């Protein structure tokens, strides 16, 4: 039997369609033709001779875009590969992922950018946009060759995991990146204040006997980088914002017209430092889980538009990496597969965030932040879409993890809302549905 899946032209009918640009969710039907969005009809049914996917009860949206993930390849294939990381991304509803430069070798040479793009094309799970190193070897001193990296396919520049401490180097990097309109993604952390730190500095760190990581370590770095962005007029993107003080600096900078954007992670929005009383190494992240005041500020910043997008900071580590004393465990958790379900359960169903706003923060917001294609429903654009059952209750089982690593505190967690699959240029990748 020939179904819609075998056709180059078919309708997706009966779904609620989330349009992040219009900030609306409406019933509609969407026509896919030769891998592109051909038409959207704002009606529940369509009279047609073409094959039809009955998506009644589902939510159809642009495919999610993640501007911050670690795919670990090349160099750390025991943690993740481009193929396994993008498989997890697709299962989480992502049709595009930006991968960070802290691989081995570091992404500071065009050949490494090209290698990652080749691996992504072979895997064919979702689009992959490499982010190249801001400085050679992530050393923080010698500027990389931005034009060559851009021409090879890099979409942004970052020494993620390391803050460029030398202010003169950072100024030069912003000025040079500005010549090519490449965004600079800053990991804001004053390392002299976080040496040997294990968790957010506060009551819980004192109670648990773990060295504290002060909020000021992030805020000092945010303040300096925002001032340099203002000085140079270049594009600055702040990675994984985590404190109320950073939000305050960001808001003032935007009000002053500085070209700055910011992201926040699902775990910084939904988990706090009190959870570390179990000493679960999967809850150790960089920056650390903060307290309730910071979480409230981050959520408010999402609602009022101060923070532009949600990014996973998907950071795979092997079980051996994490099966050590808390002080020796590397920071990071995986998150591509659970981001939507976690945020829908914790923020949308509790009334903290509208569903259409969550979709916007996972699609149009990140795409516009780094100037990437996608994130919107527009005739002629590639049919990169996600289909979601927002009512399905399910449990995240360890066996269902597609990432090569398992470092997540969410195993066994019950969620409401599940990605059923994605369309990548109109081609269906099923997670659940087989129709």
Tab-separated table of C-alpha atoms in Angstrom:
chain	number	residue	atom	x	y	z
A	1	UNK	CA	0.000	0.000	0.000
A	2	UNK	CA	1.326	3.400	-0.965
A	3	UNK	CA	1.006	5.888	1.882
A	4	UNK	CA	1.763	9.585	2.269
A	5	UNK	CA	5.280	8.604	3.350
A	6	UNK	CA	6.066	7.330	-0.145
A	7	UNK	CA	5.052	10.559	-1.826
A	8	UNK	CA	6.876	13.784	-2.594
A	9	UNK	CA	3.619	15.672	-2.224
A	10	UNK	CA	1.186	15.184	0.646
A	11	UNK	CA	-0.955	17.024	3.156
A	12	UNK	CA	-0.618	16.988	6.911
A	13	UNK	CA	-4.189	17.544	8.032
A	14	UNK	CA	-6.126	18.068	11.222
A	15	UNK	CA	-3.270	19.196	13.447
A	16	UNK	CA	-3.058	22.296	15.585
A	17	UNK	CA	-0.306	24.287	13.905
A	18	UNK	CA	2.005	26.391	16.059
A	19	UNK	CA	3.206	29.449	14.139
A	20	UNK	CA	5.928	31.107	16.253
A	21	UNK	CA	6.204	34.171	14.001
A	22	UNK	CA	2.484	34.899	14.293
A	23	UNK	CA	2.490	33.809	17.966
A	24	UNK	CA	-0.616	31.713	17.310
A	25	UNK	CA	-1.740	28.099	17.451
A	26	UNK	CA	-4.547	27.363	15.002
A	27	UNK	CA	-6.150	24.376	13.313
A	28	UNK	CA	-4.802	23.926	9.841
A	29	UNK	CA	-3.481	21.729	7.059
A	30	UNK	CA	0.013	21.948	5.611
A	31	UNK	CA	1.021	20.833	2.121
A	32	UNK	CA	4.508	19.385	1.640
A	33	UNK	CA	5.805	19.347	-1.932
A	34	UNK	CA	9.270	18.149	-2.948
A	35	UNK	CA	10.642	18.658	0.551
A	36	UNK	CA	9.352	22.170	1.028
A	37	UNK	CA	6.354	23.821	2.645
A	38	UNK	CA	4.069	24.541	-0.310
A	39	UNK	CA	0.942	25.878	1.378
A	40	UNK	CA	-0.797	26.260	4.716
A	41	UNK	CA	-4.593	26.176	4.748
A	42	UNK	CA	-6.101	27.437	7.991
A	43	UNK	CA	-8.892	24.874	8.115
A	44	UNK	CA	-9.379	21.532	9.868
A	45	UNK	CA	-9.817	19.443	6.721
A	46	UNK	CA	-8.716	19.597	3.133
A	47	UNK	CA	-10.472	18.314	0.010
A	48	UNK	CA	-7.731	16.714	-2.053
A	49	UNK	CA	-6.739	13.719	-4.150
A	50	UNK	CA	-3.239	13.803	-2.693
A	51	UNK	CA	-2.181	11.465	0.144
A	52	UNK	CA	-3.048	12.801	3.592
A	53	UNK	CA	-1.385	12.259	6.971
A	54	UNK	CA	-4.149	12.401	9.551
A	55	UNK	CA	-2.546	14.359	12.410
A	56	UNK	CA	-5.736	15.026	14.350
A	57	UNK	CA	-4.972	15.703	17.989
A	58	UNK	CA	-1.331	16.519	17.285
A	59	UNK	CA	0.636	19.746	17.429
A	60	UNK	CA	2.609	20.578	14.281
A	61	UNK	CA	5.423	23.122	14.579
A	62	UNK	CA	8.682	24.111	12.914
A	63	UNK	CA	11.456	21.715	13.855
A	64	UNK	CA	13.351	22.729	16.987
A	65	UNK	CA	16.735	24.451	16.673
A	66	UNK	CA	19.438	24.017	19.330
A	67	UNK	CA	22.206	26.618	19.320
A	68	UNK	CA	24.300	24.879	21.984
A	69	UNK	CA	25.133	21.160	22.017
A	70	UNK	CA	28.258	19.058	22.380
A	71	UNK	CA	28.466	16.216	19.853
A	72	UNK	CA	32.015	15.329	21.024
A	73	UNK	CA	33.230	14.150	17.597
A	74	UNK	CA	36.049	14.268	16.632
A	75	UNK	CA	38.104	13.075	19.564
A	76	UNK	CA	35.650	11.919	22.205
A	77	UNK	CA	33.647	9.273	20.376
A	78	UNK	CA	33.386	7.231	23.588
A	79	UNK	CA	30.971	9.927	24.855
A	80	UNK	CA	29.030	10.812	21.710
A	81	UNK	CA	29.296	10.822	17.945
A	82	UNK	CA	27.676	13.091	15.428
A	83	UNK	CA	25.418	10.170	14.468
A	84	UNK	CA	24.256	9.316	18.011
A	85	UNK	CA	23.935	12.929	19.103
A	86	UNK	CA	21.822	13.854	16.111
A	87	UNK	CA	19.707	10.716	16.570
A	88	UNK	CA	18.936	11.920	20.106
A	89	UNK	CA	18.240	15.387	18.717
A	90	UNK	CA	15.755	14.089	16.169
A	91	UNK	CA	14.019	12.051	18.876
A	92	UNK	CA	13.665	15.269	20.844
A	93	UNK	CA	12.107	17.143	17.921
A	94	UNK	CA	15.224	18.966	16.736
A	95	UNK	CA	15.836	19.399	13.018
A	96	UNK	CA	18.946	21.559	13.495
A	97	UNK	CA	21.752	21.521	16.054
A	98	UNK	CA	24.777	23.757	16.543
A	99	UNK	CA	27.754	21.855	17.944
A	100	UNK	CA	30.470	23.424	20.060
A	101	UNK	CA	34.165	23.630	19.227
A	102	UNK	CA	35.696	21.856	22.233
A	103	UNK	CA	36.471	18.648	20.375
A	104	UNK	CA	39.855	17.000	19.811
A	105	UNK	CA	41.175	18.420	17.564
A	106	UNK	CA	39.502	21.701	18.395
A	107	UNK	CA	37.313	23.220	15.685
A	108	UNK	CA	39.828	25.953	14.863
A	109	UNK	CA	40.669	24.757	11.370
A	110	UNK	CA	38.408	24.572	8.299
A	111	UNK	CA	39.197	20.865	7.865
A	112	UNK	CA	37.541	20.071	11.223
A	113	UNK	CA	34.437	22.045	10.253
A	114	UNK	CA	34.269	20.103	7.005
A	115	UNK	CA	34.757	16.793	8.833
A	116	UNK	CA	31.821	17.469	11.163
A	117	UNK	CA	29.606	18.482	8.260
A	118	UNK	CA	30.524	15.280	6.403
A	119	UNK	CA	29.716	13.154	9.445
A	120	UNK	CA	26.383	14.937	9.791
A	121	UNK	CA	25.541	14.349	6.137
A	122	UNK	CA	26.336	10.646	6.550
A	123	UNK	CA	24.118	10.356	9.623
A	124	UNK	CA	21.298	12.341	7.961
A	125	UNK	CA	19.358	12.691	11.209
A	126	UNK	CA	19.152	16.485	11.325
A	127	UNK	CA	21.046	19.562	10.189
A	128	UNK	CA	24.319	20.289	11.987
A	129	UNK	CA	25.904	23.730	12.132
A	130	UNK	CA	29.443	23.754	13.587
A	131	UNK	CA	30.493	26.562	15.912
A	132	UNK	CA	34.206	27.248	15.512
A	133	UNK	CA	36.740	28.180	18.164
A	134	UNK	CA	37.119	31.845	19.027
A	135	UNK	CA	40.838	31.330	19.719
A	136	UNK	CA	43.346	28.755	18.538
A	137	UNK	CA	43.161	25.601	20.639
A	138	UNK	CA	40.672	27.378	22.918
A	139	UNK	CA	43.783	28.939	24.410
A	140	UNK	CA	42.272	32.388	24.869
A	141	UNK	CA	45.144	34.283	23.249
A	142	UNK	CA	45.537	33.736	19.489
A	143	UNK	CA	42.556	34.548	17.279
A	144	UNK	CA	41.362	31.834	14.869
A	145	UNK	CA	40.996	32.424	11.116
A	146	UNK	CA	37.369	33.504	11.104
A	147	UNK	CA	36.913	34.031	7.382
A	148	UNK	CA	38.228	30.565	6.517
A	149	UNK	CA	36.099	28.983	9.239
A	150	UNK	CA	32.996	30.827	8.035
A	151	UNK	CA	33.648	29.810	4.436
A	152	UNK	CA	33.953	26.183	5.582
A	153	UNK	CA	30.523	26.341	7.222
A	154	UNK	CA	30.963	27.637	10.772
A	155	UNK	CA	27.989	29.744	11.883
A	156	UNK	CA	29.395	31.282	15.082
A	157	UNK	CA	32.514	31.447	17.247
A	158	UNK	CA	33.016	30.275	20.811
A	159	UNK	CA	35.561	28.956	23.298
A	160	UNK	CA	32.646	27.361	25.173
A	161	UNK	CA	33.792	25.865	28.448
A	162	UNK	CA	36.394	28.599	28.754
A	163	UNK	CA	35.966	32.335	29.140
A	164	UNK	CA	38.450	34.518	27.242
A	165	UNK	CA	40.017	36.209	30.245
A	166	UNK	CA	42.245	38.555	28.259
A	167	UNK	CA	40.049	41.582	27.601
A	168	UNK	CA	42.224	42.813	24.741
A	169	UNK	CA	41.948	39.434	23.012
A	170	UNK	CA	38.175	39.455	23.481
A	171	UNK	CA	37.914	42.952	22.040
A	172	UNK	CA	39.983	41.928	19.017
A	173	UNK	CA	37.869	38.779	18.596
A	174	UNK	CA	34.646	40.792	18.609
A	175	UNK	CA	36.047	43.337	16.154
A	176	UNK	CA	37.315	40.609	13.802
A	177	UNK	CA	34.079	38.574	14.049
A	178	UNK	CA	32.125	41.743	13.353
A	179	UNK	CA	33.823	42.063	9.961
A	180	UNK	CA	32.045	38.839	8.937
A	181	UNK	CA	28.901	39.423	11.035
A	182	UNK	CA	29.625	36.203	12.940
A	183	UNK	CA	28.118	36.029	16.446
A	184	UNK	CA	30.524	35.453	19.322
A	185	UNK	CA	29.124	33.004	21.888
A	186	UNK	CA	30.596	33.637	25.324
A	187	UNK	CA	30.852	31.148	28.175
A	188	UNK	CA	30.779	33.704	30.972
A	189	UNK	CA	32.803	32.452	33.924
A	190	UNK	CA	35.584	34.165	35.831
A	191	UNK	CA	37.682	31.064	36.404
A	192	UNK	CA	39.637	32.630	39.252
A	193	UNK	CA	36.405	32.728	41.240
A	194	UNK	CA	35.340	29.169	40.379
A	195	UNK	CA	38.579	27.243	40.936
A	196	UNK	CA	37.605	23.873	42.481
A	197	UNK	CA	33.994	25.070	42.905
A	198	UNK	CA	31.394	22.303	42.838
A	199	UNK	CA	27.978	23.908	43.130
A	200	UNK	CA	26.172	27.233	43.519
A	201	UNK	CA	27.538	29.215	46.464
A	202	UNK	CA	24.891	29.603	49.138
A	203	UNK	CA	23.129	27.880	52.006
A	204	UNK	CA	23.059	24.498	50.252
A	205	UNK	CA	26.794	24.491	49.446
A	206	UNK	CA	27.572	25.224	53.088
A	207	UNK	CA	25.186	22.507	54.292
A	208	UNK	CA	26.553	19.906	51.850
A	209	UNK	CA	30.192	20.807	52.396
A	210	UNK	CA	30.877	21.505	48.729
A	211	UNK	CA	32.915	24.498	47.579
A	212	UNK	CA	30.655	27.267	46.337
A	213	UNK	CA	30.476	28.789	42.827
A	214	UNK	CA	29.452	32.427	43.289
A	215	UNK	CA	26.929	34.085	41.010
A	216	UNK	CA	29.400	36.945	40.683
A	217	UNK	CA	31.748	34.684	38.702
A	218	UNK	CA	29.204	34.720	35.880
A	219	UNK	CA	27.993	38.279	36.318
A	220	UNK	CA	31.489	39.829	36.194
A	221	UNK	CA	32.122	38.049	32.900
A	222	UNK	CA	28.715	39.001	31.492
A	223	UNK	CA	29.264	42.647	32.403
A	224	UNK	CA	32.691	42.830	30.753
A	225	UNK	CA	31.601	41.094	27.571
A	226	UNK	CA	28.511	43.250	27.230
A	227	UNK	CA	30.688	46.370	27.568
A	228	UNK	CA	33.035	45.056	24.866
A	229	UNK	CA	30.073	44.291	22.602
A	230	UNK	CA	28.897	47.863	23.099
A	231	UNK	CA	32.394	49.165	22.347
A	232	UNK	CA	32.815	47.144	19.156
A	233	UNK	CA	29.222	47.048	17.926
A	234	UNK	CA	29.594	43.327	17.217
A	235	UNK	CA	27.121	40.511	17.918
A	236	UNK	CA	27.499	38.854	21.323
A	237	UNK	CA	25.516	35.815	22.456
A	238	UNK	CA	25.614	34.809	26.128
A	239	UNK	CA	25.574	31.042	26.656
A	240	UNK	CA	23.577	29.300	29.423
A	241	UNK	CA	22.659	32.337	31.533
A	242	UNK	CA	21.967	31.227	35.097
A	243	UNK	CA	21.684	34.126	37.554
A	244	UNK	CA	19.296	36.965	38.321
A	245	UNK	CA	22.212	39.396	38.223
A	246	UNK	CA	23.097	38.351	34.668
A	247	UNK	CA	19.498	38.884	33.612
A	248	UNK	CA	19.619	42.406	35.062
A	249	UNK	CA	22.809	43.237	33.103
A	250	UNK	CA	21.361	41.743	29.915
A	251	UNK	CA	18.135	43.694	30.223
A	252	UNK	CA	19.995	46.992	30.681
A	253	UNK	CA	22.255	46.217	27.722
A	254	UNK	CA	19.340	45.496	25.429
A	255	UNK	CA	17.634	48.669	26.554
A	256	UNK	CA	20.823	50.544	25.603
A	257	UNK	CA	20.837	49.007	22.136
A	258	UNK	CA	23.788	46.641	22.553
A	259	UNK	CA	23.733	43.764	20.038
A	260	UNK	CA	23.478	41.032	22.651
A	261	UNK	CA	21.334	37.897	22.891
A	262	UNK	CA	21.157	35.115	25.464
A	263	UNK	CA	20.052	31.537	26.005
A	264	UNK	CA	18.986	29.524	29.026
A	265	UNK	CA	18.973	25.749	29.470
A	266	UNK	CA	16.035	23.514	30.438
A	267	UNK	CA	17.870	22.372	33.576
A	268	UNK	CA	18.545	25.899	34.828
A	269	UNK	CA	14.833	26.611	34.417
A	270	UNK	CA	13.564	23.514	36.216
A	271	UNK	CA	16.160	22.250	38.697
A	272	UNK	CA	17.660	23.943	41.765
A	273	UNK	CA	20.697	23.502	43.988
A	274	UNK	CA	18.725	21.746	46.752
A	275	UNK	CA	18.522	18.681	44.488
A	276	UNK	CA	22.265	18.172	44.994
A	277	UNK	CA	21.696	16.817	48.486
A	278	UNK	CA	21.676	13.381	46.806
A	279	UNK	CA	25.167	14.120	45.460
A	280	UNK	CA	23.939	12.886	42.079
A	281	UNK	CA	26.838	13.649	39.734
A	282	UNK	CA	24.390	13.954	36.852
A	283	UNK	CA	23.166	17.173	38.475
A	284	UNK	CA	26.634	18.695	38.392
A	285	UNK	CA	26.658	21.188	35.527
A	286	UNK	CA	28.497	24.322	34.406
A	287	UNK	CA	27.232	26.867	35.348
A	288	UNK	CA	25.808	25.147	38.442
A	289	UNK	CA	22.144	24.736	39.308
A	290	UNK	CA	21.109	27.897	41.133
A	291	UNK	CA	18.525	28.838	43.766
A	292	UNK	CA	14.878	29.797	43.554
A	293	UNK	CA	15.454	33.541	43.088
A	294	UNK	CA	17.634	32.931	40.052
A	295	UNK	CA	15.180	30.455	38.540
A	296	UNK	CA	12.317	32.918	38.980
A	297	UNK	CA	14.376	35.630	37.246
A	298	UNK	CA	15.237	33.331	34.337
A	299	UNK	CA	11.593	32.355	33.852
A	300	UNK	CA	10.491	35.995	33.970
A	301	UNK	CA	13.183	36.857	31.421
A	302	UNK	CA	11.759	34.254	29.056
A	303	UNK	CA	8.293	35.718	29.363
A	304	UNK	CA	9.311	39.348	28.823
A	305	UNK	CA	11.703	38.578	25.955
A	306	UNK	CA	14.943	39.472	27.717
A	307	UNK	CA	16.248	35.946	27.078
A	308	UNK	CA	15.948	35.036	23.410
A	309	UNK	CA	15.970	31.270	23.293
A	310	UNK	CA	16.302	27.952	25.086
A	311	UNK	CA	19.379	25.795	24.362
A	312	UNK	CA	20.116	22.353	25.760
A	313	UNK	CA	23.880	22.498	26.437
A	314	UNK	CA	23.673	18.759	25.731
A	315	UNK	CA	26.925	17.529	27.320
A	316	UNK	CA	27.495	13.764	27.153
A	317	UNK	CA	29.883	11.983	29.521
A	318	UNK	CA	30.457	8.257	29.946
A	319	UNK	CA	29.229	6.409	33.022
A	320	UNK	CA	32.845	5.915	34.090
A	321	UNK	CA	33.385	9.686	33.861
A	322	UNK	CA	30.521	10.235	36.271
A	323	UNK	CA	31.079	7.231	38.576
A	324	UNK	CA	33.615	9.026	40.713
A	325	UNK	CA	33.471	11.212	43.809
A	326	UNK	CA	31.394	14.331	43.259
A	327	UNK	CA	34.422	16.615	43.312
A	328	UNK	CA	36.064	14.732	40.449
A	329	UNK	CA	33.022	14.295	38.175
A	330	UNK	CA	32.995	16.463	35.029
A	331	UNK	CA	30.065	18.880	34.732
A	332	UNK	CA	27.305	18.350	32.207
A	333	UNK	CA	24.138	16.427	31.417
A	334	UNK	CA	22.504	15.282	28.209
A	335	UNK	CA	19.287	17.035	27.247
A	336	UNK	CA	18.384	16.906	23.562
A	337	UNK	CA	15.867	14.086	23.941
A	338	UNK	CA	14.012	15.492	26.946
A	339	UNK	CA	14.044	19.281	26.500
A	340	UNK	CA	10.524	19.725	25.143
A	341	UNK	CA	8.912	17.168	27.462
A	342	UNK	CA	10.592	18.641	30.542
A	343	UNK	CA	9.710	22.236	29.696
A	344	UNK	CA	6.163	21.400	28.622
A	345	UNK	CA	5.573	19.502	31.846
A	346	UNK	CA	7.261	21.984	34.185
A	347	UNK	CA	6.473	25.338	32.586
A	348	UNK	CA	3.515	25.055	30.202
A	349	UNK	CA	1.244	22.756	32.196
A	350	UNK	CA	1.901	24.772	35.362
A	351	UNK	CA	0.959	28.042	33.642
A	352	UNK	CA	4.446	29.576	33.745
A	353	UNK	CA	4.718	29.771	29.961
A	354	UNK	CA	2.304	29.631	27.026
A	355	UNK	CA	2.753	26.684	24.668
A	356	UNK	CA	3.224	28.944	21.659
A	357	UNK	CA	5.956	30.812	23.535
A	358	UNK	CA	7.742	27.568	24.354
A	359	UNK	CA	7.609	26.636	20.670
A	360	UNK	CA	8.967	30.079	19.726
A	361	UNK	CA	11.842	29.765	22.207
A	362	UNK	CA	12.787	26.403	20.703
A	363	UNK	CA	12.418	27.434	17.052
A	364	UNK	CA	12.283	31.028	15.822
A	365	UNK	CA	14.168	32.380	18.844
A	366	UNK	CA	17.334	30.301	18.396
A	367	UNK	CA	17.231	30.535	14.594
A	368	UNK	CA	17.132	34.329	14.703
A	369	UNK	CA	19.733	34.475	17.468
A	370	UNK	CA	22.457	32.936	15.322
A	371	UNK	CA	20.974	33.900	11.946
A	372	UNK	CA	20.163	30.322	10.941
A	373	UNK	CA	17.576	29.088	8.449
A	374	UNK	CA	14.428	27.476	9.804
A	375	UNK	CA	12.345	28.089	12.876
A	376	UNK	CA	9.323	29.411	10.986
A	377	UNK	CA	6.471	28.193	8.792
A	378	UNK	CA	6.896	29.859	5.451
A	379	UNK	CA	5.925	28.701	1.971
A	380	UNK	CA	9.022	27.767	0.023
A	381	UNK	CA	11.129	26.942	3.075
A	382	UNK	CA	12.328	23.363	3.687
A	383	UNK	CA	9.650	21.262	5.390
A	384	UNK	CA	11.598	20.835	8.640
A	385	UNK	CA	8.805	20.130	11.111
A	386	UNK	CA	8.031	18.394	14.383
A	387	UNK	CA	4.857	16.512	15.297
A	388	UNK	CA	3.981	16.358	19.004
A	389	UNK	CA	1.289	14.722	21.115
A	390	UNK	CA	1.002	17.274	23.919
A	391	UNK	CA	-1.318	15.001	25.945
A	392	UNK	CA	0.705	11.788	25.951
A	393	UNK	CA	2.015	10.760	29.362
A	394	UNK	CA	5.190	8.758	29.289
A	395	UNK	CA	8.191	7.748	31.346
A	396	UNK	CA	11.735	8.452	30.175
A	397	UNK	CA	13.422	5.054	30.355
A	398	UNK	CA	17.167	4.503	30.235
A	399	UNK	CA	16.738	2.009	27.415
A	400	UNK	CA	15.133	4.705	25.247
A	401	UNK	CA	18.162	7.008	25.365
A	402	UNK	CA	19.671	7.396	21.901
A	403	UNK	CA	22.683	9.397	22.997
A	404	UNK	CA	25.807	7.302	23.498
A	405	UNK	CA	25.989	8.585	27.094
A	406	UNK	CA	23.404	8.221	29.842
A	407	UNK	CA	24.285	11.141	32.139
A	408	UNK	CA	20.883	12.541	32.939
A	409	UNK	CA	18.998	12.843	36.237
A	410	UNK	CA	15.711	12.406	34.363
A	411	UNK	CA	15.685	8.611	33.956
A	412	UNK	CA	12.414	7.341	35.365
A	413	UNK	CA	10.816	10.786	35.192
A	414	UNK	CA	7.162	10.980	34.062
A	415	UNK	CA	6.377	13.639	31.453
A	416	UNK	CA	3.310	14.924	29.658
A	417	UNK	CA	3.897	15.767	26.014
A	418	UNK	CA	5.916	13.627	23.629
A	419	UNK	CA	7.547	14.206	20.268
A	420	UNK	CA	6.189	11.713	17.746
A	421	UNK	CA	8.734	12.430	15.032
A	422	UNK	CA	10.198	15.027	12.716
A	423	UNK	CA	10.068	15.844	9.029
A	424	UNK	CA	13.448	16.746	7.560
A	425	UNK	CA	12.885	18.325	4.153
A	426	UNK	CA	9.560	16.503	4.156
A	427	UNK	CA	11.056	13.102	4.962
A	428	UNK	CA	9.494	11.489	8.024
A	429	UNK	CA	11.629	10.293	10.944
A	430	UNK	CA	9.341	8.480	13.352
A	431	UNK	CA	9.917	8.361	17.079
A	432	UNK	CA	6.568	6.827	17.995
A	433	UNK	CA	3.984	7.036	15.261
A	434	UNK	CA	3.793	4.347	12.597
A	435	UNK	CA	0.999	5.521	10.367
